[in-house]
XYZ file of C-alpha atoms in Angstrom:
375
model
C -137.309 -55.146 99.895
C -134.526 -55.822 102.829
C -136.958 -55.520 105.492
C -139.057 -57.896 103.715
C -136.088 -60.535 103.142
C -135.123 -60.235 106.945
C -138.917 -60.904 108.080
C -139.345 -63.893 106.278
C -135.977 -65.301 107.032
C -134.950 -65.365 103.464
C -135.688 -64.691 99.751
C -139.157 -64.445 99.061
C -138.943 -66.694 95.904
C -137.340 -69.409 97.949
C -139.663 -72.456 97.580
C -138.579 -73.706 100.875
C -139.847 -70.717 102.611
C -143.030 -70.372 101.058
C -144.968 -72.515 103.615
C -142.831 -73.246 106.706
C -145.727 -74.753 108.493
C -146.035 -77.620 105.678
C -142.258 -77.771 105.187
C -141.642 -78.207 108.989
C -144.065 -81.269 109.413
C -142.303 -82.993 106.703
C -138.739 -82.455 107.585
C -138.086 -85.849 107.812
C -139.201 -86.845 104.289
C -136.582 -86.369 101.560
C -137.416 -84.396 98.588
C -136.964 -85.773 95.183
C -134.689 -83.605 93.208
C -133.757 -83.880 89.365
C -130.553 -85.503 88.757
C -128.252 -84.224 86.263
C -127.165 -87.213 84.464
C -123.647 -87.264 82.869
C -124.234 -89.525 80.284
C -126.407 -92.237 78.834
C -127.431 -95.134 80.978
C -130.248 -96.855 79.432
C -133.098 -96.446 81.482
C -135.440 -96.231 78.434
C -134.661 -99.876 77.791
C -137.326 -100.763 80.509
C -139.822 -100.111 77.763
C -138.468 -102.569 75.326
C -138.192 -105.018 78.300
C -141.828 -104.383 79.251
C -142.759 -104.785 75.432
C -140.884 -108.095 75.076
C -142.544 -109.407 78.234
C -145.965 -108.442 77.126
C -145.874 -109.857 73.621
C -144.674 -113.192 75.419
C -147.408 -113.273 77.761
C -150.228 -111.785 75.107
C -153.294 -110.045 76.006
C -156.666 -110.615 77.222
C -159.764 -108.704 76.347
C -163.357 -109.896 77.010
C -166.321 -108.349 75.154
C -169.993 -109.009 75.786
C -172.709 -107.736 73.152
C -176.507 -107.264 74.139
C -179.555 -106.664 71.837
C -182.340 -107.839 70.335
C -182.227 -110.537 67.745
C -181.559 -109.186 64.103
C -179.602 -106.029 64.988
C -176.495 -107.467 63.688
C -174.531 -108.230 66.777
C -172.619 -111.239 65.269
C -171.705 -109.077 62.120
C -170.523 -106.619 64.357
C -168.071 -108.485 65.966
C -166.638 -109.931 62.884
C -166.279 -106.489 61.540
C -164.280 -105.151 64.361
C -161.783 -107.968 64.591
C -161.967 -108.707 60.474
C -162.311 -112.094 61.757
C -165.156 -114.730 61.597
C -165.679 -114.819 65.029
C -169.621 -115.896 64.933
C -171.606 -117.238 62.221
C -174.169 -114.634 61.399
C -177.639 -116.124 60.433
C -180.112 -114.380 58.423
C -183.489 -113.897 59.939
C -186.108 -116.135 58.231
C -184.099 -119.222 57.402
C -185.767 -121.470 59.755
C -183.720 -120.945 62.834
C -185.854 -121.172 65.933
C -185.918 -118.088 68.095
C -184.815 -118.658 71.494
C -187.594 -119.138 74.105
C -185.532 -118.090 77.122
C -182.160 -115.830 77.539
C -179.326 -117.930 76.385
C -175.304 -117.064 77.016
C -173.033 -118.003 74.083
C -169.144 -117.520 74.567
C -166.506 -118.164 72.002
C -162.806 -117.701 72.465
C -160.350 -117.067 69.712
C -156.486 -116.256 69.429
C -156.010 -113.408 67.157
C -152.382 -112.393 66.140
C -151.524 -109.378 64.277
C -147.858 -107.891 63.786
C -146.336 -110.513 66.704
C -149.202 -109.280 69.294
C -151.785 -111.923 70.338
C -155.001 -111.429 71.416
C -157.134 -114.169 73.447
C -160.555 -112.336 72.527
C -163.612 -113.757 74.132
C -166.820 -112.595 72.965
C -170.533 -113.190 74.737
C -173.628 -113.125 72.807
C -176.771 -112.953 74.571
C -179.555 -114.754 72.010
C -183.121 -114.212 72.768
C -182.766 -110.683 74.775
C -186.028 -108.822 74.589
C -187.465 -111.083 71.951
C -190.106 -112.304 74.337
C -193.617 -110.866 75.116
C -192.789 -110.722 78.830
C -189.527 -109.323 79.326
C -189.664 -108.900 82.894
C -186.187 -109.463 84.749
C -184.823 -110.741 81.551
C -181.528 -109.120 82.399
C -180.938 -111.171 85.543
C -179.022 -114.195 83.422
C -176.482 -111.329 82.162
C -176.190 -109.572 85.534
C -175.527 -113.184 86.852
C -173.166 -114.126 84.390
C -170.933 -110.935 84.882
C -170.850 -111.175 88.748
C -169.912 -114.966 88.297
C -166.849 -114.031 86.420
C -166.097 -111.585 89.302
C -166.698 -114.609 91.610
C -164.439 -116.748 89.846
C -161.456 -114.133 89.645
C -161.973 -113.725 93.283
C -162.076 -117.374 94.419
C -158.886 -117.861 92.542
C -157.075 -114.502 94.206
C -157.938 -115.639 97.832
C -156.112 -119.015 97.333
C -152.867 -119.556 99.357
C -151.366 -121.326 96.197
C -152.579 -119.483 93.478
C -151.680 -119.344 89.958
C -148.936 -117.200 88.755
C -151.197 -116.033 86.016
C -154.892 -116.368 86.872
C -157.416 -116.332 84.040
C -159.403 -113.312 83.432
C -162.469 -114.071 82.437
C -164.168 -110.994 83.357
C -166.308 -108.887 81.111
C -164.307 -105.698 80.118
C -166.929 -104.431 78.213
C -170.452 -104.614 77.324
C -171.800 -102.968 73.805
C -175.483 -102.461 74.108
C -177.124 -102.384 70.755
C -180.215 -99.661 70.864
C -182.944 -100.607 68.074
C -183.030 -97.600 65.418
C -186.622 -96.637 66.294
C -185.697 -92.845 65.853
C -187.733 -92.163 69.185
C -186.604 -92.550 72.615
C -184.870 -95.490 75.015
C -187.375 -98.259 75.766
C -188.390 -98.545 79.341
C -186.517 -102.090 78.925
C -183.303 -100.171 77.694
C -183.656 -97.957 80.733
C -184.199 -100.239 83.065
C -181.257 -102.709 81.766
C -178.465 -99.713 81.362
C -179.349 -98.633 85.033
C -178.384 -101.901 86.755
C -175.748 -102.787 84.031
C -173.813 -99.439 84.327
C -173.144 -100.134 87.654
C -171.535 -103.465 87.205
C -169.803 -103.515 84.182
C -168.100 -100.600 81.343
C -171.070 -100.052 78.890
C -170.913 -98.604 75.197
C -174.544 -97.840 73.840
C -174.545 -98.019 69.891
C -177.442 -97.190 67.515
C -177.726 -100.305 65.561
C -178.081 -100.642 61.615
C -177.732 -96.772 61.139
C -178.142 -97.146 57.701
C -182.044 -97.430 58.219
C -181.988 -93.788 59.174
C -181.210 -90.828 57.683
C -178.567 -88.289 58.855
C -180.782 -85.888 60.318
C -183.094 -88.640 61.932
C -179.676 -90.192 63.355
C -178.782 -86.911 64.878
C -181.991 -86.171 66.480
C -182.174 -90.177 67.699
C -178.704 -89.407 69.103
C -179.640 -86.426 71.270
C -183.106 -87.989 72.336
C -180.786 -90.850 73.773
C -178.148 -88.643 75.524
C -181.220 -87.025 77.226
C -182.724 -90.329 78.515
C -179.222 -91.105 79.747
C -178.463 -87.944 81.625
C -182.325 -87.899 83.129
C -181.906 -91.354 84.203
C -178.668 -91.330 85.620
C -177.056 -93.637 83.482
C -173.340 -93.475 83.291
C -171.849 -94.822 80.131
C -168.071 -95.252 79.276
C -165.987 -93.380 79.480
C -166.969 -91.547 82.589
C -165.982 -88.192 83.556
C -165.008 -89.133 86.864
C -162.264 -91.151 85.299
C -160.528 -88.844 83.362
C -156.819 -88.588 84.652
C -155.398 -85.776 82.840
C -156.314 -83.013 80.441
C -155.320 -85.238 77.616
C -158.054 -87.800 78.744
C -160.845 -85.094 79.200
C -160.254 -83.740 76.064
C -160.216 -86.915 74.279
C -163.146 -88.700 76.090
C -165.016 -85.455 75.877
C -165.144 -85.616 71.980
C -166.051 -89.313 72.748
C -168.946 -88.603 75.095
C -170.320 -85.879 72.300
C -170.843 -88.918 69.724
C -172.063 -91.523 72.194
C -174.137 -93.736 70.992
C -172.373 -94.421 68.098
C -174.312 -95.033 64.781
C -172.894 -98.010 63.147
C -173.123 -100.412 60.550
C -171.459 -103.902 60.528
C -170.643 -105.686 57.110
C -168.303 -108.754 56.716
C -168.060 -108.701 53.143
C -165.742 -106.900 50.752
C -166.927 -104.832 47.676
C -164.924 -103.152 44.898
C -165.594 -99.367 45.048
C -163.625 -97.047 42.775
C -161.038 -99.659 42.335
C -160.203 -100.208 45.948
C -161.493 -103.299 48.274
C -163.822 -102.001 50.932
C -165.767 -103.506 53.964
C -169.742 -102.750 53.077
C -173.271 -103.633 52.661
C -174.415 -103.564 49.244
C -178.013 -101.936 48.340
C -179.773 -101.203 45.374
C -179.011 -97.190 46.139
C -175.046 -98.125 46.626
C -172.735 -99.681 48.716
C -172.372 -98.646 52.501
C -168.690 -98.356 53.671
C -168.444 -99.355 57.203
C -165.266 -97.658 57.640
C -166.218 -94.527 55.752
C -167.164 -91.634 58.338
C -169.407 -90.156 56.018
C -171.475 -93.351 56.028
C -171.314 -94.559 59.389
C -169.359 -94.034 62.930
C -167.837 -97.590 63.040
C -164.351 -96.079 62.857
C -165.122 -94.318 66.609
C -166.226 -97.598 67.750
C -163.474 -99.588 66.570
C -161.076 -97.053 68.027
C -162.631 -96.681 71.148
C -162.779 -100.485 71.925
C -159.373 -101.247 70.319
C -156.776 -98.770 69.460
C -157.235 -95.853 72.439
C -159.024 -97.431 75.181
C -158.630 -101.292 75.517
C -156.110 -101.136 78.404
C -158.314 -98.485 79.984
C -161.430 -100.568 79.833
C -159.421 -103.354 81.490
C -157.909 -101.231 84.177
C -161.395 -99.743 85.113
C -162.813 -103.010 85.119
C -160.359 -104.335 87.890
C -159.821 -101.225 89.765
C -163.320 -100.175 89.674
C -166.226 -102.736 88.874
C -164.136 -105.612 90.284
C -163.259 -103.899 93.254
C -166.838 -102.865 94.120
C -167.568 -106.444 93.957
C -164.969 -107.673 96.134
C -165.751 -105.051 98.903
C -169.309 -106.135 98.548
C -168.217 -109.686 99.154
C -165.928 -108.992 101.837
C -168.625 -106.880 103.791
C -171.409 -109.585 103.307
C -169.167 -112.374 104.815
C -165.450 -112.580 105.702
C -165.996 -116.442 105.532
C -166.173 -116.863 101.813
C -167.128 -120.450 99.769
C -164.375 -122.711 100.687
C -162.441 -124.097 97.911
C -159.229 -125.839 97.404
C -156.382 -124.307 99.274
C -158.691 -122.154 101.433
C -157.143 -120.593 104.363
C -159.625 -119.464 107.055
C -158.560 -115.981 107.684
C -160.616 -115.743 111.040
C -158.185 -115.457 114.043
C -157.196 -118.867 115.190
C -157.736 -119.404 118.751
C -154.994 -119.138 121.430
C -154.487 -119.831 125.152
C -154.574 -116.207 126.273
C -157.983 -115.111 126.157
C -158.977 -112.227 123.576
C -160.205 -109.144 124.996
C -164.105 -108.566 125.371
C -165.543 -105.949 123.441
C -165.226 -104.631 119.970
C -161.689 -105.895 119.768
C -162.607 -109.413 120.214
C -162.783 -110.079 116.330
C -160.471 -107.796 114.464
C -161.219 -108.862 111.016
C -164.712 -107.431 110.258
C -163.794 -103.832 111.313
C -160.719 -104.302 109.196
C -162.582 -104.911 106.442
C -165.102 -102.332 106.792
C -162.581 -99.691 107.506
C -161.024 -100.873 103.955
C -164.335 -100.549 102.346
C -164.858 -97.176 103.813
C -161.555 -95.501 102.702
C -161.843 -97.244 98.999
C -165.679 -95.655 98.561
C -164.459 -92.360 97.392
C -163.294 -94.111 94.402
C -166.575 -95.070 93.319
C -168.555 -92.986 90.572
């Protein structure tokens, strides 16, 4: 034992002696050691400061619902936030069917226990309702990229706002018709393009039209379709930050797509008031896990992953769009307050060769370094 200590120059349990090559290369960087506190300082008050500031500013959340007419998109949004966000229209009441895809957005401020949420819901009436649905997804993808462009234009201004209005779509809930078979070619083509641009959460609409056995079989078929065609829906495995996220998200991925039922009317069941849909066989309670999986969708979108949806939108999807735009051209469309980032002409001539214009190589190198962050 003495010979071993003498050979290593110290105790074998000394952490500073376990890897002499790495410690010698980082000798100049100080180590962060735990500090023994002698009393209460009040560092935990930072959490209260952040909470107060966040409650003053409020929160923003933008959600898009996509699906054919008659799948209960408006009713589902009303059920999610327990508010009259959209006026539901029953089919066959003289409402004309849109001839082309239209996008409608509505913004409301919802307040609960002092917390204000600025909610923007974008509906897509007319999606998939036509005989020829070729490239019917172009207006939706164009709208999502247009919001990224608006944010980018505000971000690059030299005199930009202190708080840039965020109109970017944070989540897209895709409603799958309850056919009980497989995903339609339209669903596959659209989801392949949509999942690269925004967070996508697929759901089985009007799940009360299927039995429990049909619902589970339909879910497994959809999961096989998503895996076969390389469609990565939210939450993706590559975004799991720690073991707790991995455990929680694994349970969510097993249940996606959620079988949901929407309802915005209350009924009395066993002396209690519940949200549900009344049929001649009984009342379907939307918040009862024995009837549908609406509570799982609500928890994912609001109670557990709302901030994560916003973070991934900003750090992944928006960054991908930003990299694409900078690689496409370092001279973006000029707006008010625009400053040209290209090098200004100077009296000393710039050296010839690849160093003459340093801006494009810098942009390309930045994009290359960040390419590993993509899924």
